[in-house]
mmCIF file of C-alpha atoms and ligand atoms in Angstrom:
data_model
loop_
_atom_site.group_PDB
_atom_site.id
_atom_site.type_symbol
_atom_site.label_atom_id
_atom_site.label_comp_id
_atom_site.label_asym_id
_atom_site.label_seq_id
_atom_site.Cartn_x
_atom_site.Cartn_y
_atom_site.Cartn_z
ATOM 1 C CA MET A 116 0.000 0.000 0.000
ATOM 2 C CA PRO A 117 1.524 3.406 -0.968
ATOM 3 C CA MET A 118 1.924 6.244 1.531
ATOM 4 C CA ASN A 119 -1.255 8.073 2.357
ATOM 5 C CA PRO A 120 -0.859 11.712 1.237
ATOM 6 C CA GLU A 121 -3.345 14.315 2.425
ATOM 7 C CA PRO A 122 -6.191 14.693 -0.082
ATOM 8 C CA HIS A 123 -5.207 18.324 -0.800
ATOM 9 C CA ALA A 124 -1.814 17.094 -2.026
ATOM 10 C CA VAL A 125 -3.548 15.894 -5.196
ATOM 11 C CA ALA A 126 -3.715 18.486 -7.985
ATOM 12 C CA LEU A 127 -7.215 19.670 -8.757
ATOM 13 C CA GLY A 128 -8.626 17.765 -11.709
ATOM 14 C CA GLU A 129 -6.327 14.782 -11.211
ATOM 15 C CA TYR A 130 -8.218 11.462 -10.857
ATOM 16 C CA HIS A 131 -11.270 13.676 -10.661
ATOM 17 C CA ALA A 132 -14.329 13.772 -12.945
ATOM 18 C CA ALA A 133 -18.039 14.512 -12.929
ATOM 19 C CA ALA A 134 -20.903 12.987 -14.872
ATOM 20 C CA GLN A 135 -24.648 13.142 -15.229
ATOM 21 C CA ALA A 136 -27.084 10.354 -15.992
ATOM 22 C CA GLN A 137 -30.860 10.270 -16.105
ATOM 23 C CA PRO A 138 -33.308 7.643 -14.866
ATOM 24 C CA ASN A 139 -34.870 5.298 -17.359
ATOM 25 C CA ILE A 140 -38.379 3.898 -17.334
ATOM 26 C CA ALA A 141 -38.808 0.292 -18.431
ATOM 27 C CA LEU A 142 -41.625 -0.326 -20.896
ATOM 28 C CA VAL A 143 -40.886 -4.070 -20.998
ATOM 29 C CA LYS A 144 -39.773 -4.835 -17.471
ATOM 30 C CA TYR A 145 -36.680 -6.451 -15.974
ATOM 31 C CA TRP A 146 -37.602 -8.584 -12.962
ATOM 32 C CA GLY A 147 -35.520 -11.597 -11.862
ATOM 33 C CA LYS A 148 -31.839 -12.564 -12.021
ATOM 34 C CA ARG A 149 -30.146 -15.597 -13.523
ATOM 35 C CA ASP A 150 -26.984 -14.684 -11.600
ATOM 36 C CA ALA A 151 -27.339 -12.428 -8.554
ATOM 37 C CA GLU A 152 -23.575 -11.946 -8.150
ATOM 38 C CA LEU A 153 -23.095 -10.621 -11.702
ATOM 39 C CA ASN A 154 -26.587 -9.098 -11.872
ATOM 40 C CA LEU A 155 -27.563 -11.059 -14.944
ATOM 41 C CA PRO A 156 -31.273 -10.873 -15.758
ATOM 42 C CA VAL A 157 -33.602 -13.795 -16.480
ATOM 43 C CA VAL A 158 -35.205 -11.675 -19.211
ATOM 44 C CA GLY A 159 -34.278 -8.848 -21.564
ATOM 45 C CA SER A 160 -35.947 -5.446 -21.137
ATOM 46 C CA ILE A 161 -36.688 -2.217 -23.032
ATOM 47 C CA SER A 162 -36.708 1.314 -21.639
ATOM 48 C CA ILE A 163 -36.777 5.030 -22.368
ATOM 49 C CA THR A 164 -34.215 7.383 -20.818
ATOM 50 C CA LEU A 165 -35.590 10.647 -19.406
ATOM 51 C CA ASP A 166 -34.052 14.115 -19.687
ATOM 52 C CA SER A 167 -35.147 16.517 -16.957
ATOM 53 C CA LEU A 168 -34.623 14.250 -13.919
ATOM 54 C CA TRP A 169 -30.970 13.630 -13.189
ATOM 55 C CA THR A 170 -28.220 12.334 -10.944
ATOM 56 C CA ARG A 171 -24.962 14.336 -10.973
ATOM 57 C CA THR A 172 -21.921 12.716 -9.463
ATOM 58 C CA GLU A 173 -18.339 13.782 -8.811
ATOM 59 C CA VAL A 174 -15.696 11.163 -8.142
ATOM 60 C CA ARG A 175 -12.163 11.893 -6.951
ATOM 61 C CA PHE A 176 -9.722 9.051 -6.347
ATOM 62 C CA VAL A 177 -7.111 9.961 -3.744
ATOM 63 C CA PRO A 178 -3.803 8.097 -4.213
ATOM 64 C CA GLY A 179 -2.919 6.366 -0.950
ATOM 65 C CA ALA A 180 -6.289 6.916 0.734
ATOM 66 C CA VAL A 181 -7.589 3.737 2.322
ATOM 67 C CA GLN A 182 -11.277 4.590 2.656
ATOM 68 C CA ASP A 183 -14.104 5.835 0.475
ATOM 69 C CA ARG A 184 -16.208 8.818 1.492
ATOM 70 C CA VAL A 185 -19.660 8.873 -0.067
ATOM 71 C CA SER A 186 -22.378 11.456 0.167
ATOM 72 C CA LEU A 187 -25.776 11.376 -1.531
ATOM 73 C CA ASN A 188 -27.752 14.617 -1.496
ATOM 74 C CA GLY A 189 -25.354 15.954 1.131
ATOM 75 C CA ARG A 190 -25.852 13.024 3.535
ATOM 76 C CA SER A 191 -24.034 9.798 4.143
ATOM 77 C CA ASP A 192 -26.008 6.582 4.518
ATOM 78 C CA GLU A 193 -24.600 3.157 5.324
ATOM 79 C CA SER A 194 -26.573 1.124 2.785
ATOM 80 C CA VAL A 195 -25.881 3.602 -0.042
ATOM 81 C CA THR A 196 -22.163 3.679 0.844
ATOM 82 C CA LYS A 197 -21.984 -0.127 0.766
ATOM 83 C CA ARG A 198 -23.348 -0.300 -2.803
ATOM 84 C CA VAL A 199 -21.171 2.613 -3.980
ATOM 85 C CA VAL A 200 -18.020 1.018 -2.500
ATOM 86 C CA ALA A 201 -18.827 -2.263 -4.301
ATOM 87 C CA CYS A 202 -19.146 -0.316 -7.566
ATOM 88 C CA LEU A 203 -15.894 1.605 -6.957
ATOM 89 C CA ASP A 204 -14.197 -1.761 -6.317
ATOM 90 C CA LEU A 205 -15.070 -2.843 -9.881
ATOM 91 C CA LEU A 206 -13.469 0.357 -11.248
ATOM 92 C CA ARG A 207 -10.399 -0.094 -9.031
ATOM 93 C CA GLN A 208 -9.975 -3.671 -10.253
ATOM 94 C CA ARG A 209 -10.027 -2.441 -13.881
ATOM 95 C CA ALA A 210 -7.474 0.280 -13.152
ATOM 96 C CA HIS A 211 -5.269 -1.931 -10.909
ATOM 97 C CA ILE A 212 -5.293 0.572 -8.065
ATOM 98 C CA ASP A 213 -6.481 0.400 -4.482
ATOM 99 C CA TRP A 214 -6.992 4.074 -3.640
ATOM 100 C CA GLY A 215 -10.003 5.361 -1.768
ATOM 101 C CA ALA A 216 -12.378 7.832 -3.415
ATOM 102 C CA VAL A 217 -14.519 10.797 -2.487
ATOM 103 C CA VAL A 218 -17.953 10.584 -4.103
ATOM 104 C CA ASP A 219 -20.501 13.386 -4.041
ATOM 105 C CA SER A 220 -23.817 12.635 -5.737
ATOM 106 C CA ARG A 221 -27.072 14.588 -6.071
ATOM 107 C CA ASN A 222 -30.502 13.723 -7.431
ATOM 108 C CA ASN A 223 -33.070 16.330 -8.392
ATOM 109 C CA PHE A 224 -35.910 13.865 -7.616
ATOM 110 C CA PRO A 225 -36.896 11.622 -4.635
ATOM 111 C CA THR A 226 -34.369 8.829 -4.007
ATOM 112 C CA ALA A 227 -35.425 5.163 -3.586
ATOM 113 C CA ALA A 228 -39.133 5.659 -4.181
ATOM 114 C CA GLY A 229 -39.473 3.674 -7.404
ATOM 115 C CA LEU A 230 -38.008 6.440 -9.555
ATOM 116 C CA ALA A 231 -34.981 4.509 -10.723
ATOM 117 C CA SER A 232 -32.519 6.518 -8.655
ATOM 118 C CA SER A 233 -30.186 3.504 -8.617
ATOM 119 C CA ALA A 234 -30.239 3.424 -12.431
ATOM 120 C CA SER A 235 -29.165 7.036 -12.929
ATOM 121 C CA GLY A 236 -26.972 6.883 -9.823
ATOM 122 C CA PHE A 237 -24.813 3.958 -10.893
ATOM 123 C CA ALA A 238 -24.696 5.017 -14.552
ATOM 124 C CA ALA A 239 -23.341 8.414 -13.440
ATOM 125 C CA LEU A 240 -20.942 6.766 -10.972
ATOM 126 C CA VAL A 241 -19.308 4.373 -13.465
ATOM 127 C CA TYR A 242 -19.093 7.130 -16.072
ATOM 128 C CA ALA A 243 -17.456 9.652 -13.707
ATOM 129 C CA GLY A 244 -15.323 7.010 -11.960
ATOM 130 C CA GLY A 245 -14.090 5.565 -15.267
ATOM 131 C CA ARG A 246 -13.075 9.016 -16.494
ATOM 132 C CA ALA A 247 -11.448 9.914 -13.182
ATOM 133 C CA LEU A 248 -9.221 6.862 -13.557
ATOM 134 C CA GLY A 249 -8.535 7.476 -17.254
ATOM 135 C CA LEU A 250 -10.136 4.163 -18.244
ATOM 136 C CA GLU A 251 -11.285 4.387 -21.818
ATOM 137 C CA LEU A 252 -14.482 2.408 -21.527
ATOM 138 C CA SER A 253 -16.752 1.717 -24.498
ATOM 139 C CA GLU A 254 -20.522 2.151 -24.171
ATOM 140 C CA ALA A 255 -20.934 -1.612 -23.805
ATOM 141 C CA GLU A 256 -18.210 -1.789 -21.113
ATOM 142 C CA LEU A 257 -19.831 1.089 -19.200
ATOM 143 C CA SER A 258 -23.212 -0.606 -19.489
ATOM 144 C CA ILE A 259 -21.826 -3.912 -18.169
ATOM 145 C CA LEU A 260 -20.107 -2.192 -15.233
ATOM 146 C CA ALA A 261 -23.269 -0.222 -14.420
ATOM 147 C CA ARG A 262 -25.313 -3.442 -14.688
ATOM 148 C CA ARG A 263 -23.154 -5.103 -12.048
ATOM 149 C CA CYS A 264 -23.991 -2.261 -9.629
ATOM 150 C CA SER A 265 -27.726 -2.192 -10.395
ATOM 151 C CA GLY A 266 -29.384 -4.018 -13.289
ATOM 152 C CA SER A 267 -31.447 -1.139 -14.621
ATOM 153 C CA ALA A 268 -28.374 1.144 -14.553
ATOM 154 C CA ALA A 269 -27.129 -0.777 -17.613
ATOM 155 C CA ARG A 270 -29.849 1.037 -19.596
ATOM 156 C CA SER A 271 -29.234 4.578 -18.240
ATOM 157 C CA VAL A 272 -25.770 4.596 -19.832
ATOM 158 C CA LEU A 273 -27.620 5.129 -23.130
ATOM 159 C CA GLY A 274 -30.206 7.673 -24.245
ATOM 160 C CA GLY A 275 -33.553 7.409 -26.035
ATOM 161 C CA TYR A 276 -35.079 3.966 -26.578
ATOM 162 C CA VAL A 277 -32.821 1.231 -25.223
ATOM 163 C CA GLU A 278 -32.823 -2.563 -25.089
ATOM 164 C CA TRP A 279 -30.845 -4.461 -22.455
ATOM 165 C CA THR A 280 -30.258 -7.936 -23.829
ATOM 166 C CA ARG A 281 -30.489 -10.869 -21.445
ATOM 167 C CA GLY A 282 -27.400 -12.533 -22.902
ATOM 168 C CA GLN A 283 -26.529 -16.222 -22.676
ATOM 169 C CA LEU A 284 -22.942 -16.278 -21.439
ATOM 170 C CA ALA A 285 -22.166 -17.173 -17.828
ATOM 171 C CA ASP A 286 -19.674 -14.289 -17.472
ATOM 172 C CA GLY A 287 -22.269 -11.688 -18.554
ATOM 173 C CA SER A 288 -20.108 -10.252 -21.324
ATOM 174 C CA ASP A 289 -23.107 -10.347 -23.704
ATOM 175 C CA SER A 290 -25.586 -8.759 -21.292
ATOM 176 C CA ALA A 291 -25.421 -5.017 -22.026
ATOM 177 C CA ALA A 292 -27.727 -2.266 -23.231
ATOM 178 C CA HIS A 293 -27.948 -1.260 -26.890
ATOM 179 C CA PRO A 294 -29.525 1.787 -28.544
ATOM 180 C CA MET A 295 -32.795 1.162 -30.446
ATOM 181 C CA LEU A 296 -33.969 4.619 -31.479
ATOM 182 C CA ALA A 297 -32.785 8.167 -30.706
ATOM 183 C CA ALA A 298 -34.858 10.282 -28.321
ATOM 184 C CA ASP A 299 -35.579 12.909 -30.979
ATOM 185 C CA ALA A 300 -36.716 10.318 -33.526
ATOM 186 C CA TRP A 301 -39.874 9.816 -31.418
ATOM 187 C CA PRO A 302 -39.937 12.471 -28.683
ATOM 188 C CA LEU A 303 -42.578 11.093 -26.312
ATOM 189 C CA ARG A 304 -43.175 12.817 -22.968
ATOM 190 C CA VAL A 305 -43.492 11.347 -19.483
ATOM 191 C CA ALA A 306 -45.546 12.691 -16.565
ATOM 192 C CA VAL A 307 -44.542 11.185 -13.213
ATOM 193 C CA ALA A 308 -47.251 11.238 -10.555
ATOM 194 C CA ILE A 309 -45.572 11.231 -7.133
ATOM 195 C CA THR A 310 -47.887 9.501 -4.669
ATOM 196 C CA SER A 311 -45.389 9.020 -1.820
ATOM 197 C CA THR A 312 -41.879 10.255 -1.018
ATOM 198 C CA ALA A 313 -41.128 7.448 1.461
ATOM 199 C CA ALA A 314 -38.385 4.945 0.624
ATOM 200 C CA LYS A 315 -39.813 1.618 -0.527
ATOM 201 C CA GLN A 316 -40.048 -1.190 2.027
ATOM 202 C CA VAL A 317 -38.731 -4.034 -0.134
ATOM 203 C CA GLY A 318 -35.937 -3.143 -2.542
ATOM 204 C CA SER A 319 -35.868 -4.555 -6.061
ATOM 205 C CA SER A 320 -33.069 -7.086 -5.429
ATOM 206 C CA GLU A 321 -34.878 -8.610 -2.439
ATOM 207 C CA GLY A 322 -38.206 -8.404 -4.286
ATOM 208 C CA MET A 323 -36.764 -10.294 -7.270
ATOM 209 C CA ARG A 324 -35.195 -12.937 -5.039
ATOM 210 C CA ARG A 325 -38.436 -13.515 -3.165
ATOM 211 C CA THR A 326 -40.429 -13.623 -6.404
ATOM 212 C CA ALA A 327 -38.120 -16.197 -8.021
ATOM 213 C CA GLN A 328 -38.262 -18.407 -4.938
ATOM 214 C CA THR A 329 -41.968 -18.264 -4.213
ATOM 215 C CA SER A 330 -44.114 -16.864 -7.036
ATOM 216 C CA PRO A 331 -46.011 -19.581 -8.929
ATOM 217 C CA PHE A 332 -45.934 -17.352 -12.028
ATOM 218 C CA GLN A 333 -42.153 -17.101 -12.445
ATOM 219 C CA ALA A 334 -41.930 -19.671 -15.261
ATOM 220 C CA ALA A 335 -44.777 -18.002 -17.185
ATOM 221 C CA TRP A 336 -43.082 -14.603 -16.773
ATOM 222 C CA ILE A 337 -39.886 -15.902 -18.361
ATOM 223 C CA ALA A 338 -41.694 -17.854 -21.087
ATOM 224 C CA THR A 339 -43.751 -14.867 -22.297
ATOM 225 C CA GLN A 340 -41.116 -12.107 -22.202
ATOM 226 C CA GLU A 341 -39.776 -12.706 -25.708
ATOM 227 C CA THR A 342 -43.241 -12.034 -27.207
ATOM 228 C CA ASP A 343 -43.441 -8.701 -25.341
ATOM 229 C CA LEU A 344 -39.930 -7.702 -26.376
ATOM 230 C CA ALA A 345 -40.712 -8.432 -30.033
ATOM 231 C CA ALA A 346 -43.958 -6.423 -29.855
ATOM 232 C CA ALA A 347 -42.205 -3.456 -28.215
ATOM 233 C CA ARG A 348 -39.308 -3.511 -30.700
ATOM 234 C CA SER A 349 -41.681 -3.402 -33.609
ATOM 235 C CA ALA A 350 -43.838 -0.656 -31.997
ATOM 236 C CA ILE A 351 -40.759 1.490 -31.336
ATOM 237 C CA LEU A 352 -39.173 1.036 -34.742
ATOM 238 C CA THR A 353 -42.467 2.007 -36.454
ATOM 239 C CA CYS A 354 -43.382 4.692 -33.856
ATOM 240 C CA ASP A 355 -46.729 2.933 -33.308
ATOM 241 C CA PHE A 356 -48.111 4.509 -30.127
ATOM 242 C CA ASP A 357 -51.147 2.235 -29.691
ATOM 243 C CA ALA A 358 -49.031 -0.907 -30.021
ATOM 244 C CA LEU A 359 -46.475 0.440 -27.527
ATOM 245 C CA ALA A 360 -49.266 1.359 -25.083
ATOM 246 C CA LEU A 361 -50.702 -2.148 -25.244
ATOM 247 C CA VAL A 362 -47.458 -4.026 -24.643
ATOM 248 C CA SER A 363 -46.159 -1.585 -21.999
ATOM 249 C CA GLU A 364 -49.256 -1.715 -19.784
ATOM 250 C CA HIS A 365 -49.323 -5.488 -20.234
ATOM 251 C CA SER A 366 -45.684 -5.879 -19.152
ATOM 252 C CA CYS A 367 -46.195 -3.589 -16.153
ATOM 253 C CA LEU A 368 -49.326 -5.346 -14.896
ATOM 254 C CA LYS A 369 -47.774 -8.777 -15.536
ATOM 255 C CA MET A 370 -44.652 -7.896 -13.529
ATOM 256 C CA HIS A 371 -46.741 -6.669 -10.614
ATOM 257 C CA ALA A 372 -49.039 -9.730 -10.770
ATOM 258 C CA LEU A 373 -45.923 -11.927 -10.635
ATOM 259 C CA ALA A 374 -44.560 -10.032 -7.619
ATOM 260 C CA MET A 375 -47.933 -9.863 -5.846
ATOM 261 C CA ALA A 376 -48.101 -13.665 -6.056
ATOM 262 C CA ALA A 377 -44.810 -14.058 -4.130
ATOM 263 C CA GLN A 378 -44.920 -15.044 -0.465
ATOM 264 C CA PRO A 379 -45.252 -12.718 1.320
ATOM 265 C CA GLY A 380 -46.757 -10.822 -1.603
ATOM 266 C CA LEU A 381 -45.066 -7.666 -2.867
ATOM 267 C CA LEU A 382 -47.455 -4.747 -3.147
ATOM 268 C CA TYR A 383 -45.663 -1.663 -4.446
ATOM 269 C CA TRP A 384 -48.817 0.366 -5.192
ATOM 270 C CA ASN A 385 -50.884 2.591 -2.958
ATOM 271 C CA GLY A 386 -54.470 3.688 -3.560
ATOM 272 C CA ALA A 387 -53.432 6.744 -5.553
ATOM 273 C CA THR A 388 -51.318 4.576 -7.889
ATOM 274 C CA VAL A 389 -54.419 2.559 -8.796
ATOM 275 C CA GLU A 390 -56.570 5.690 -9.181
ATOM 276 C CA CYS A 391 -53.952 7.100 -11.553
ATOM 277 C CA MET A 392 -54.065 3.907 -13.657
ATOM 278 C CA HIS A 393 -57.831 4.305 -14.027
ATOM 279 C CA ARG A 394 -57.434 7.990 -14.866
ATOM 280 C CA VAL A 395 -54.898 7.219 -17.608
ATOM 281 C CA ARG A 396 -57.160 4.567 -19.118
ATOM 282 C CA THR A 397 -60.122 6.964 -19.099
ATOM 283 C CA LEU A 398 -58.020 9.603 -20.879
ATOM 284 C CA ARG A 399 -57.025 7.029 -23.496
ATOM 285 C CA GLN A 400 -60.657 5.990 -24.025
ATOM 286 C CA GLN A 401 -61.366 9.684 -24.614
ATOM 287 C CA GLY A 402 -58.811 9.643 -27.438
ATOM 288 C CA LEU A 403 -55.659 10.944 -25.699
ATOM 289 C CA PRO A 404 -52.458 9.055 -26.655
ATOM 290 C CA VAL A 405 -51.265 8.073 -23.144
ATOM 291 C CA PHE A 406 -50.408 4.876 -21.254
ATOM 292 C CA PHE A 407 -49.081 4.080 -17.794
ATOM 293 C CA THR A 408 -46.275 2.104 -16.266
ATOM 294 C CA VAL A 409 -45.240 1.545 -12.633
ATOM 295 C CA ASP A 410 -41.969 0.190 -11.215
ATOM 296 C CA ALA A 411 -41.046 -1.121 -7.747
ATOM 297 C CA GLY A 412 -42.653 1.806 -5.963
ATOM 298 C CA PRO A 413 -45.933 3.739 -5.856
ATOM 299 C CA GLN A 414 -45.200 6.425 -8.487
ATOM 300 C CA LEU A 415 -47.101 6.237 -11.752
ATOM 301 C CA LYS A 416 -45.412 7.191 -14.993
ATOM 302 C CA ALA A 417 -47.731 8.268 -17.791
ATOM 303 C CA VAL A 418 -46.091 8.154 -21.219
ATOM 304 C CA CYS A 419 -47.791 10.301 -23.844
ATOM 305 C CA ALA A 420 -47.527 12.164 -27.123
ATOM 306 C CA PRO A 421 -46.139 15.719 -26.700
ATOM 307 C CA SER A 422 -49.557 17.190 -27.621
ATOM 308 C CA ALA A 423 -51.180 15.399 -24.651
ATOM 309 C CA ILE A 424 -48.738 16.292 -21.864
ATOM 310 C CA GLU A 425 -50.577 19.308 -20.384
ATOM 311 C CA LYS A 426 -53.923 17.474 -20.220
ATOM 312 C CA VAL A 427 -52.270 14.374 -18.724
ATOM 313 C CA LYS A 428 -50.493 16.422 -16.045
ATOM 314 C CA ALA A 429 -53.672 18.312 -15.143
ATOM 315 C CA ALA A 430 -55.700 15.084 -14.928
ATOM 316 C CA LEU A 431 -53.114 13.355 -12.696
ATOM 317 C CA ARG A 432 -52.880 16.404 -10.418
ATOM 318 C CA GLU A 433 -56.602 16.062 -9.691
ATOM 319 C CA VAL A 434 -56.272 12.475 -8.446
ATOM 320 C CA PRO A 435 -56.585 12.395 -4.633
ATOM 321 C CA GLY A 436 -53.272 11.340 -3.075
ATOM 322 C CA VAL A 437 -51.085 12.708 -5.883
ATOM 323 C CA LEU A 438 -48.520 14.963 -4.194
ATOM 324 C CA ASP A 439 -46.823 16.306 -7.284
ATOM 325 C CA VAL A 440 -46.518 15.682 -11.011
ATOM 326 C CA LEU A 441 -43.080 15.881 -12.633
ATOM 327 C CA ASP A 442 -42.657 16.183 -16.361
ATOM 328 C CA SER A 443 -39.866 15.017 -18.603
ATOM 329 C CA GLY A 444 -38.990 14.444 -22.200
ATOM 330 C CA LEU A 445 -36.643 11.726 -23.444
ATOM 331 C CA GLY A 446 -32.952 12.397 -23.190
ATOM 332 C CA ALA A 447 -29.355 11.392 -23.605
ATOM 333 C CA GLY A 448 -27.275 8.728 -21.944
ATOM 334 C CA ALA A 449 -24.612 9.262 -19.285
ATOM 335 C CA HIS A 450 -22.226 12.090 -20.128
ATOM 336 C CA ALA A 451 -19.442 14.181 -18.656
ATOM 337 C CA ILE A 452 -20.218 17.485 -16.947
ATOM 338 C CA ALA A 453 -17.894 20.173 -15.633
ATOM 339 C CA LEU A 454 -16.389 19.726 -12.184
ATOM 340 C CA GLY A 455 -18.297 21.820 -9.671
ATOM 341 C CA ALA A 456 -21.532 21.648 -11.732
ATOM 342 C CA LEU A 457 -23.440 19.493 -9.261
ATOM 343 C CA GLU A 458 -25.854 22.206 -8.188
ATOM 344 C CA ALA A 459 -26.290 23.973 -11.530
HETATM 345 C C1 LIG B 528 -39.177 -2.690 -11.480
HETATM 346 O O1 LIG B 528 -32.349 -2.321 -11.342
HETATM 347 O O2 LIG B 528 -33.386 -1.531 -9.187
HETATM 348 O O3 LIG B 528 -37.662 -0.978 -12.104
HETATM 349 O O4 LIG B 528 -30.612 -4.986 -10.371
HETATM 350 O O5 LIG B 528 -31.377 -5.430 -8.057
HETATM 351 O O6 LIG B 528 -30.418 -3.189 -8.632
HETATM 352 P P1 LIG B 528 -31.195 -4.409 -9.123
HETATM 353 O O7 LIG B 528 -32.658 -3.910 -9.434
HETATM 354 P P2 LIG B 528 -33.176 -2.620 -10.179
HETATM 355 O O8 LIG B 528 -34.607 -3.156 -10.649
HETATM 356 C C2 LIG B 528 -35.459 -2.430 -11.445
HETATM 357 C C3 LIG B 528 -36.749 -3.146 -11.568
HETATM 358 C C4 LIG B 528 -37.877 -2.362 -12.198
HETATM 359 C C5 LIG B 528 -38.077 -2.776 -13.655
HETATM 360 C C6 LIG B 528 -37.065 -2.234 -14.636
HETATM 361 O O9 LIG B 528 -36.472 -1.163 -14.425
HETATM 362 O O10 LIG B 528 -36.912 -2.890 -15.683
#
């Protein structure tokens, strides 16, 4: 182990980088792992990357330091630090160093409430960490590293419409995200109805483990995913909104049915989530191009054509129990930002 110089002995900018990544919303869901250690999924998945919600992260490796210091939204939390350290370990292995790092990360949206904060968080962390160490990582390598830290993070490395392939290989080298369509080729909008800001009670990893062990629908989930993926690919490549609405709501409800049937059952929704689903379906019956999806938390995401966004937001705001409605377009993948730009 080298000597442990004071952090200020390191020149500003050295081993130091910042990056931004945005959450992604799965339209065909990832749920279940074929290898929990490598975070390999039992099924492929398809998502859209957002633009106005973000995680910004600065990483500085300090030669000789023996510990990592991690802060998320200005606070340090043991369970967050544990996952960040595991992710930094993967970067250190690649760079053949053992230095500690200082990580400062901010989200402009509620953390751990089913808003994919781990996806944008780990995509930003591997991007900034890789740059800080001068690793020249390809998109696929970044996606694989992000995947190992949190499955859905594999998709936030890329922008627009993204497919994360399940892969077949035991080492996971073929399980990475790939671009399907650019954000501006079909610029859909997303309204996010916030129905609770509390952290979820059962995290995705534990939820997936419990589902695989106890849900009687696990085999059917795996057997039917390929049909959904094919339907979503074709809907996206032809910009067919109705077809995408059909397969996305189906995949969402099927994932939740699978998880609800675990023992004990996983119930990520609250009453307002269900009311929002009904509201979205009523809007669609009235001719508005909008559909819903929900992840491992109580927030509802309504995906719509740009012309419908104001009506969708207003309708969701009226639903009792909705605390706030965020609004986003589709955006880019992980990218570098200037040092010191965390608050901007
Ligand atoms: C419901 O990526 O959070 O959002 O791989 O264990 O970190 P880990 O899980 P995570 O799971 C996301 C599950 C989901 C569906 C999806 O994003 O596809």
